[in-house]
Amino acid sequence: MKHIHPIKKYLLLGAIPLILSCSSHYMVVKSNRSEYNMNSNQPVDSAVIKTYLPYKIKMDQEMNTVIGHSEVLMEKLDKKDDKPVAENLLRNFFSDALLHEALKYDPTIDFAMPSTNGGIRVALPKGDIKMSHVFEVMPFENEMMVFTLSPAAVQNLLNYIAEKGGQPVAGLRMKIVNDKPTEVMINGKPLDPNKNYRVLTSDYVADGGDNVQSFKNPIEKKILGVRMRDALITYIKENQAAGKTINPKLDGRITKD
């Protein structure tokens, strides 16, 4: 993942002046622990505290803002009984939400693998979803991208998903047999082995993250200009505004024999 992380309320004092802006993007520009070396034996600099405190209060308020409500606990579950989990609630929510938001910018998208299993960092709780929860689930500044892939590249991606025992996907259904993809459906239609497909993913995955090679030589690529975390926040807020709760289901989009 990219090495620029969003701020959290426990950021070092010296990083605060570098990150403040009116934007909704919280990002550390510079953070070097050795430069500050603060401990309880050092005198308190009241000028620093006066400068820092208003920003900390505002940051705490924003991070603790409730933006939605979930009916279920969405666990980060990779294995159950020592066997890979082909599908779980968190992956389904994550992928469906990002595909829903991405389609606003590009309605030609066929399916999505917006992240790998490792890219979704923590669970989302049942009950109130706070801004901080989304930052913890997606703590990286990754962008959404859309690629037009050749039939060979699409098959390579499907093979990767099957070999890994399932990945976060939306708009795609498959059955994994002997670590191979079978009965593949895209947008409710059987896979056409001669068709180019438009696939939503992240810049991290597209750059070969977690050894994904399918996006190396695309027919076309497009940056949507929307960070994945911002898309998640928008999706949750929109549901909240519409009086809807987050309630993902296991729908059998990926099964494994």
PDB file of N, CA and C in Angstrom, residues 4 125 153 198 245:
ATOM      1  N   ILE A   4       1.658   6.910   2.485  1.00  0.00           N
ATOM      2  CA  ILE A   4       1.090   8.141   3.050  1.00  0.00           C
ATOM      3  C   ILE A   4      -0.207   7.764   3.732  1.00  0.00           C
ATOM      4  N   PRO A 125     -17.965  -2.244  12.779  1.00  0.00           N
ATOM      5  CA  PRO A 125     -18.806  -2.691  13.893  1.00  0.00           C
ATOM      6  C   PRO A 125     -20.286  -2.724  13.546  1.00  0.00           C
ATOM      7  N   ALA A 153      -6.313 -10.981 -20.180  1.00  0.00           N
ATOM      8  CA  ALA A 153      -6.084 -10.312 -18.896  1.00  0.00           C
ATOM      9  C   ALA A 153      -7.235 -10.582 -17.932  1.00  0.00           C
ATOM     10  N   ARG A 198     -14.562  -3.993 -18.707  1.00  0.00           N
ATOM     11  CA  ARG A 198     -14.170  -2.798 -17.950  1.00  0.00           C
ATOM     12  C   ARG A 198     -14.190  -3.152 -16.467  1.00  0.00           C
ATOM     13  N   THR A 245     -30.018   1.704   6.539  1.00  0.00           N
ATOM     14  CA  THR A 245     -28.885   1.176   7.281  1.00  0.00           C
ATOM     15  C   THR A 245     -28.034   0.302   6.363  1.00  0.00           C
TER      16      THR A 245
END
